[in-house]
Short mmCIF file of C-alpha atoms and ligand atoms in Angstrom, two decimals:
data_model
loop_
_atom_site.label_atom_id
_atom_site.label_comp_id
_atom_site.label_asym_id
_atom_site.label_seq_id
_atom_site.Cartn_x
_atom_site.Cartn_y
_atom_site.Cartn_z
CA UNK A 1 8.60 -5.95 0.33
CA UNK A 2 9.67 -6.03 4.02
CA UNK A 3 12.36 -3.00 5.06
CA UNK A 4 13.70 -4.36 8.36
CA UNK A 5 16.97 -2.52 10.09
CA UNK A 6 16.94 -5.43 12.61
CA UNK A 7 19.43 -8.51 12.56
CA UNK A 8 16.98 -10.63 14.63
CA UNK A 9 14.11 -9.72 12.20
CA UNK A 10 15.89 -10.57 9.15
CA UNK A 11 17.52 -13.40 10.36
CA UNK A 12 14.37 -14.85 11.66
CA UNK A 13 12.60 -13.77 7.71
CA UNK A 14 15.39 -15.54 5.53
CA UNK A 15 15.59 -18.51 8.07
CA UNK A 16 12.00 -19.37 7.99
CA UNK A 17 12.52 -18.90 3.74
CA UNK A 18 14.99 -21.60 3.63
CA UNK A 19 13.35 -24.04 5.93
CA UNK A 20 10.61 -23.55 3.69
CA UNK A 21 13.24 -24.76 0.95
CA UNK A 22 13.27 -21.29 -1.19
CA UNK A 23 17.30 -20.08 -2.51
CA UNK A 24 17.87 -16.84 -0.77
CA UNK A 25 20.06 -14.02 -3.09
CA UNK A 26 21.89 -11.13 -1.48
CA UNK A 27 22.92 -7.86 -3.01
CA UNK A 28 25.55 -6.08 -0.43
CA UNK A 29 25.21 -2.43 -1.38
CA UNK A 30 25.85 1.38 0.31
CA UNK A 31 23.02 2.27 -1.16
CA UNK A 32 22.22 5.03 -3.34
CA UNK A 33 21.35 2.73 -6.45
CA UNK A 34 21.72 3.11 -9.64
CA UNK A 35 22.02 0.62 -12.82
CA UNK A 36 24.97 -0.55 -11.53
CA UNK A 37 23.52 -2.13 -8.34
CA UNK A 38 20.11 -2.65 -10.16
CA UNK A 39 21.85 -5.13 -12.57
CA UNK A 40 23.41 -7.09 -9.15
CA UNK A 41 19.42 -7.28 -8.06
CA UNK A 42 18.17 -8.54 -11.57
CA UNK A 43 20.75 -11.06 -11.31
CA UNK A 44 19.97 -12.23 -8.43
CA UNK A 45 15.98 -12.04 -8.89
CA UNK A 46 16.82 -14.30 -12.10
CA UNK A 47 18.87 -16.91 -9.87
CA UNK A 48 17.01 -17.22 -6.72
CA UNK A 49 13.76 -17.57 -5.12
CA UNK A 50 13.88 -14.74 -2.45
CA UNK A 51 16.23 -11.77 -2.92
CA UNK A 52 17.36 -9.48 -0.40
CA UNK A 53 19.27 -5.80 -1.07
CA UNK A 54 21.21 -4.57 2.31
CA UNK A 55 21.79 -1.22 2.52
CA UNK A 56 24.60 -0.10 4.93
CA UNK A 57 27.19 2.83 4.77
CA UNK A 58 30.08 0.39 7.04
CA UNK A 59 32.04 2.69 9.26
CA UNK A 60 34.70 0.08 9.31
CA UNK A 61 35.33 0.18 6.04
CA UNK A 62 36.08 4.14 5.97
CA UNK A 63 39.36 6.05 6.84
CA UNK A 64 39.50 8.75 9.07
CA UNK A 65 39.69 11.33 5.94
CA UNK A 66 37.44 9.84 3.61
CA UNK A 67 33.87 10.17 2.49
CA UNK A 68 31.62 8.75 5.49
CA UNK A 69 30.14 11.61 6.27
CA UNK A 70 28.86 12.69 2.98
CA UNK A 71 28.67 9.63 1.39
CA UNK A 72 24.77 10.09 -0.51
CA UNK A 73 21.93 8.12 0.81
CA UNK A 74 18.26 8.53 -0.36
CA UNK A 75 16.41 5.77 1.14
CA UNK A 76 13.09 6.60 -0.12
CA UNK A 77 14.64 5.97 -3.99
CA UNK A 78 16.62 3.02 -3.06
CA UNK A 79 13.07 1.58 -1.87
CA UNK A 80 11.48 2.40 -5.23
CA UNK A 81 14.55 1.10 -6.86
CA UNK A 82 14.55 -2.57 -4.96
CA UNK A 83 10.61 -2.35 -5.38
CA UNK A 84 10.65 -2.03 -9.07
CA UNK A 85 13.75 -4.60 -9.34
CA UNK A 86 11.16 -6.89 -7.55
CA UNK A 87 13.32 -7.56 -4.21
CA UNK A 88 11.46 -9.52 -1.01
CA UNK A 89 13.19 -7.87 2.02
CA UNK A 90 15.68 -4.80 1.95
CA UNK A 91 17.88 -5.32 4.98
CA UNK A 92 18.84 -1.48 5.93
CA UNK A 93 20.21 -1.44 10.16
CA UNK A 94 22.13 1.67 11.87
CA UNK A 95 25.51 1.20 12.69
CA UNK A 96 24.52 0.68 16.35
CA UNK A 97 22.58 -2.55 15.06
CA UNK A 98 25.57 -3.94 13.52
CA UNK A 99 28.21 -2.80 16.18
CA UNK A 100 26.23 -2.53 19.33
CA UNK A 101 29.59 -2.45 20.90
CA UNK A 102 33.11 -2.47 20.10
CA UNK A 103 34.06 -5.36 17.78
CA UNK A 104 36.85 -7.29 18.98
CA UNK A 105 36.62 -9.99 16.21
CA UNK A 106 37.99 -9.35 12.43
CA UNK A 107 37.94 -10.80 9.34
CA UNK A 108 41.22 -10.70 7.50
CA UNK A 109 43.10 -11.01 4.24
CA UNK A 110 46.58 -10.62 4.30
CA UNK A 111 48.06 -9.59 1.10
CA UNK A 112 45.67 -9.53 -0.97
CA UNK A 113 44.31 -6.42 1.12
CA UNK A 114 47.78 -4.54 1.23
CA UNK A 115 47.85 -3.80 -3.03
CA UNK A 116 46.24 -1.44 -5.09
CA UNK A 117 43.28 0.40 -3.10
CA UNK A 118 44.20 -1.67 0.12
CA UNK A 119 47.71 0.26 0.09
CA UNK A 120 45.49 3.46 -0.50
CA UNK A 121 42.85 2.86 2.24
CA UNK A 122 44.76 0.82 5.15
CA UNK A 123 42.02 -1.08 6.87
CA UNK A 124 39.54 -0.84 4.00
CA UNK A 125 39.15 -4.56 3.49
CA UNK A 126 39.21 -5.75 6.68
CA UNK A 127 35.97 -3.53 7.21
CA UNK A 128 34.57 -5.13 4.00
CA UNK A 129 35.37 -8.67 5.00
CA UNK A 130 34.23 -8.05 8.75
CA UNK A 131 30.73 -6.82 7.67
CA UNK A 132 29.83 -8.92 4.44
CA UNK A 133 31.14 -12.04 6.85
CA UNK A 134 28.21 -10.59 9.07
CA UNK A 135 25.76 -10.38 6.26
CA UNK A 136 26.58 -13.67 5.59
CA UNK A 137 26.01 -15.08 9.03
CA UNK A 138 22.85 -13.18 9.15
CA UNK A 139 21.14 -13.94 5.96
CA UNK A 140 22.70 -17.12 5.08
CA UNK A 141 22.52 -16.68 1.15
CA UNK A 142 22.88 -19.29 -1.18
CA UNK A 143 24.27 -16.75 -3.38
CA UNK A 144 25.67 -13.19 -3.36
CA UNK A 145 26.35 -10.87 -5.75
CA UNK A 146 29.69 -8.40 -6.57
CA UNK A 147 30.15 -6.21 -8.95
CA UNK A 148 33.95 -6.70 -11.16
CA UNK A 149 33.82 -2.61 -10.62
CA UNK A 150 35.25 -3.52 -7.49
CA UNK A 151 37.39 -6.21 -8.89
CA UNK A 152 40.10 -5.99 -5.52
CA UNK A 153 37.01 -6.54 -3.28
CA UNK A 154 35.89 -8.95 -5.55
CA UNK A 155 38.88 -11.23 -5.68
CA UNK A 156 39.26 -11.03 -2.11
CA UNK A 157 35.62 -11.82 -1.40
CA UNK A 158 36.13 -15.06 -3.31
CA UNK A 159 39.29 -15.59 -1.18
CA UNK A 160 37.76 -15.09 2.05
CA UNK A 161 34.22 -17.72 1.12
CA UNK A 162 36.76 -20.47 0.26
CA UNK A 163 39.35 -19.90 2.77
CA UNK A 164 36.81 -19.86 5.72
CA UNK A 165 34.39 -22.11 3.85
CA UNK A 166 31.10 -19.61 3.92
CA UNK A 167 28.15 -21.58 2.05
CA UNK A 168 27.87 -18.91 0.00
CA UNK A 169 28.56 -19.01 -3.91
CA UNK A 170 29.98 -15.40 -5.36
CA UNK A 171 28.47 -14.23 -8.29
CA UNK A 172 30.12 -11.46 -10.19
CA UNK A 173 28.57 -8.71 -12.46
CA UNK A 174 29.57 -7.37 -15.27
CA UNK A 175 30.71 -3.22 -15.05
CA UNK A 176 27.68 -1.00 -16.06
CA UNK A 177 28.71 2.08 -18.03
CA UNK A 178 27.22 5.79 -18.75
CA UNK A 179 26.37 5.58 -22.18
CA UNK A 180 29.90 7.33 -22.84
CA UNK A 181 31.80 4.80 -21.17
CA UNK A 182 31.80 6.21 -17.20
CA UNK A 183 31.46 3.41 -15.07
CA UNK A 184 28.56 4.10 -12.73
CA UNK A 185 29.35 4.69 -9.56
CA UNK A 186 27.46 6.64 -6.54
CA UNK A 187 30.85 8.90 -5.95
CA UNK A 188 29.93 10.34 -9.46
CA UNK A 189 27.91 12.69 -8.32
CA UNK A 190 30.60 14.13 -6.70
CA UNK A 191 31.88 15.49 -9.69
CA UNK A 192 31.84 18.92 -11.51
CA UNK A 193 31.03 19.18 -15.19
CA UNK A 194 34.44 19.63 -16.11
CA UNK A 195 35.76 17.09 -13.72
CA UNK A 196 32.67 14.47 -15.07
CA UNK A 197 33.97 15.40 -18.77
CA UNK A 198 37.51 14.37 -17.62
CA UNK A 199 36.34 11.21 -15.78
CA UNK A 200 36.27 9.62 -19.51
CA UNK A 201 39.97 9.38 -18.91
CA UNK A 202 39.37 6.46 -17.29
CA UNK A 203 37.62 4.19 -19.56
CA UNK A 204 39.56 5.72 -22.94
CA UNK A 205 42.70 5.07 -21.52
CA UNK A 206 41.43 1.27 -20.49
CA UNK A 207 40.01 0.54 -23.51
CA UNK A 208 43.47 1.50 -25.41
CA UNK A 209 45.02 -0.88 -23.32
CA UNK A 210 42.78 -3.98 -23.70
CA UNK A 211 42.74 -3.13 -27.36
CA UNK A 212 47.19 -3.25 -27.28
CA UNK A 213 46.54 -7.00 -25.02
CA UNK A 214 44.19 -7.78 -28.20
CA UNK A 215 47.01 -6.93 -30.79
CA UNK A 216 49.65 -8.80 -28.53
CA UNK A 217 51.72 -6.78 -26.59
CA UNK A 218 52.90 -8.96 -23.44
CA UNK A 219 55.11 -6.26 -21.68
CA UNK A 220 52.99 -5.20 -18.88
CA UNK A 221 55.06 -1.88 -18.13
CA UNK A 222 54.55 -1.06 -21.67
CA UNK A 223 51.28 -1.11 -21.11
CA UNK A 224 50.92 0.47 -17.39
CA UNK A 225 52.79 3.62 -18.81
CA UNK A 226 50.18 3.73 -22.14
CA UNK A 227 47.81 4.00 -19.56
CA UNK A 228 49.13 6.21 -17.50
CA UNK A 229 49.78 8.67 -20.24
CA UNK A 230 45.90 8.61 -21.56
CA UNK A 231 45.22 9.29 -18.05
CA UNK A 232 47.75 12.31 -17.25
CA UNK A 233 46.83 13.96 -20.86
CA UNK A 234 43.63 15.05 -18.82
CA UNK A 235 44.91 18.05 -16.59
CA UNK A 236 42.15 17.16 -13.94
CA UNK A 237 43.51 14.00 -13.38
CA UNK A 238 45.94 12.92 -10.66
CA UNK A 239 46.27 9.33 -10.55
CA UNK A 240 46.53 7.28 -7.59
CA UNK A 241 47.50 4.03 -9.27
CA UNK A 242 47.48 2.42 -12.67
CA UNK A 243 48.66 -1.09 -12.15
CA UNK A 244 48.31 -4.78 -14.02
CA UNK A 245 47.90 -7.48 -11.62
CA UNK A 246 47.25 -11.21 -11.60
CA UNK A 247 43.37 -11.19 -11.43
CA UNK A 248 42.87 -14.09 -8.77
CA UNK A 249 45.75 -13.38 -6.49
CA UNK A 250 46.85 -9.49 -7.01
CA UNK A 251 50.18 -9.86 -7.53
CA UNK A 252 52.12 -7.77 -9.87
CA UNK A 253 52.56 -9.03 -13.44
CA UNK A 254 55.40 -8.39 -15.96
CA UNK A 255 54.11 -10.82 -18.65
CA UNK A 256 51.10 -10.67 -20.04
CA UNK A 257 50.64 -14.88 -20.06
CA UNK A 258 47.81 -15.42 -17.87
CA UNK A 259 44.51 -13.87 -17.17
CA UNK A 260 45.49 -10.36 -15.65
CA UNK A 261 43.05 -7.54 -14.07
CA UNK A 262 44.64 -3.57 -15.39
CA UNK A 263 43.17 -1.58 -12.44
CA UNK A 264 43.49 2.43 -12.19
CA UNK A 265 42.14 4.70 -9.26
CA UNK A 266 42.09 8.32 -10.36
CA UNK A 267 41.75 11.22 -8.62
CA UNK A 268 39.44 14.17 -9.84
CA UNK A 269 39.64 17.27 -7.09
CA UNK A 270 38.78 15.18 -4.38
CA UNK A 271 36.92 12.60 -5.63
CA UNK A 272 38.51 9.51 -6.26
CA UNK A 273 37.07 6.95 -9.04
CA UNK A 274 38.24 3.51 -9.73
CA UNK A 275 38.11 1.28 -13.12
CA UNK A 276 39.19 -1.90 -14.63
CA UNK A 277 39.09 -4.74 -16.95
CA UNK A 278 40.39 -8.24 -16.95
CA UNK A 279 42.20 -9.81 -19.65
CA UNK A 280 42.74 -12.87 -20.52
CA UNK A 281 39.95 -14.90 -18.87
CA UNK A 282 38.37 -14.88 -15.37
CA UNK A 283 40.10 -16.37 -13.01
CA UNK A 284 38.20 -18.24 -10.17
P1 LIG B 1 28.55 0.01 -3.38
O1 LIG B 1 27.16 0.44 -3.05
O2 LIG B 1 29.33 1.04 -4.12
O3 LIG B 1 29.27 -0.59 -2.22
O4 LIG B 1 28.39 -1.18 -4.43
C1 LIG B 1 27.62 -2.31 -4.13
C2 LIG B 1 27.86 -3.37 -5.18
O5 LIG B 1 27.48 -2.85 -6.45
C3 LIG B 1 29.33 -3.78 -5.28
O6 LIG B 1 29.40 -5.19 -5.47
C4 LIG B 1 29.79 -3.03 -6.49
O7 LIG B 1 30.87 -3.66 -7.16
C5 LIG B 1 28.54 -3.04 -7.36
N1 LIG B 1 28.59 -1.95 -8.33
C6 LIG B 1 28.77 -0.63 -8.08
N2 LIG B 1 28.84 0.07 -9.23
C7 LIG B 1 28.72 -0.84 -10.24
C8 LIG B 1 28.71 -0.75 -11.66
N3 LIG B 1 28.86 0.41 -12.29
N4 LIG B 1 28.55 -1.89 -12.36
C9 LIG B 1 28.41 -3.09 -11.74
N5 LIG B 1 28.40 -3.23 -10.41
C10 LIG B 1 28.56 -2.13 -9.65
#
């Protein structure tokens, strides 16, 4: 496996792959992996010839108060991790590599950034477009893979590859849970016992909902407050948002007639976790 923090290195590696006529998968990650991110590279070593994992904490992508700083990295696991997974090249630069100098050029998304954990985190998505539009450019993959944890960045990722017609087919992932229903996530470390305990909030409350979209109920406030309540029952939980959205554009649903996304972003002490599921279908 090659471990390259250089754009001209790994552009030069998966260039030479596809002249050679081999499908090149990439896995866009902030490293610290876990089951989560190993089912992404599975995926992708299933689906493609040559699979590469990038590892990259983006700056961009951070607010002035959040997590950059201590956000966890363990490089010598993640390498055991892609190893094992059975990944060609893992594609890990320093900031400086990927903003030698000030970047004057953006990638955008309008509304579709502004909802949910865009309104949270201005400037969060146009870090995330900016840099996976650069992973693109540099690695060329035939396809990439998302995780629906993420469903915002997920919907807007598709947005973004057909609005600026990228080359690159989006492949989304299923959410992989703790065995008690905690979607995994690298900010769950963060947590205390109790706070961990609480967490479960998250998926209980979800799961209550799809199961009242099963049985029929179409009134999506109905539904946002049932949620809202199984959250709020938890002491150490202050939400941030509990909202049902139209799952390929965002926007805010009142009828349940079409295949929605219920997203929540909870806050436990400081640590902020996010959930979902769609309903309904999903929509390309
Ligand atoms: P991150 O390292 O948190 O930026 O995540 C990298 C990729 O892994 C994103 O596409 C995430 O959606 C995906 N991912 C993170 N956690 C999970 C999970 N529990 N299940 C599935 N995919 C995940």
């Amino acid at each position: 496996m090659i471990i390259s923090g250089s754009v001209k290195e790994v552009r030069e590696a998966t260039w030479n792959w596809k002249k050679r006529g081999f499908s090149v998968g990439l896995v866009p990650t902030m490293g610290y992996l876990h089951p989560g991110h190993i089912s992404l590279i599975e995926r992708a070593r299933k689906e493609n010839d040559m699979v590469v994992v990038s590892i990259f904490i983006n700056p961009i992508q951070f607010g002035p108060n959040e997590d950059l700083d201590k956000y966890p990295r363990d490089m010598a696991h993640d390498r055991q991790v892609c190893e094992k997974a059975g990944a060609e090249l893992i594609f890990a630069p320093e900031p400086s590599e990927m903003y030698p100098s000030e970047n004057f050029a953006f990638v955008d998304i309008k509304e579709l950034g502004n909802g949910l954990c865009g309104a949270r985190r201005p400037g969060h998505f146009r870090g995330v477009c900016t840099v996976v539009s650069k992973l693109f450019n540099i690695v060329l993959p035939d396809r990439a893979y998302f995780g629906e944890k993420d469903a915002q960045q997920l919907a807007i990722i598709r947005r973004m590859v057909r609005d600026l017609n990228f080359g690159t087919e989006i492949v989304s992932c299923p959410i992989v849970r703790e065995a008690d229903g905690l979607a995994m996530s690298s900010r769950n470390l963060y947590l205390s016992s109790e706070e961990r305990k609480a967490a479960l909030a998250l998926s209980r409350s979800l799961g209550a909902a799809r199961e009242l979209m099963r049985k029929g109920e179409k009134n999506a406030v109905k539904i946002k407050e049932a949620i809202a309540a199984g959250i709020s029952a938890e002491p150490l939980a202050r939400i941030d948002y509990a909202e049902i959205v139209d799952s390929a554009d965002l926007s805010p649903v009142e009828k349940i007639e079409r295949p929605v996304l219920a997203a929540v972003a909870v806050y436990f002490g400081k640590t902020r976790l996010i959930d979902n599921f769609t309903f309904g279908g999903e929509a390309k």
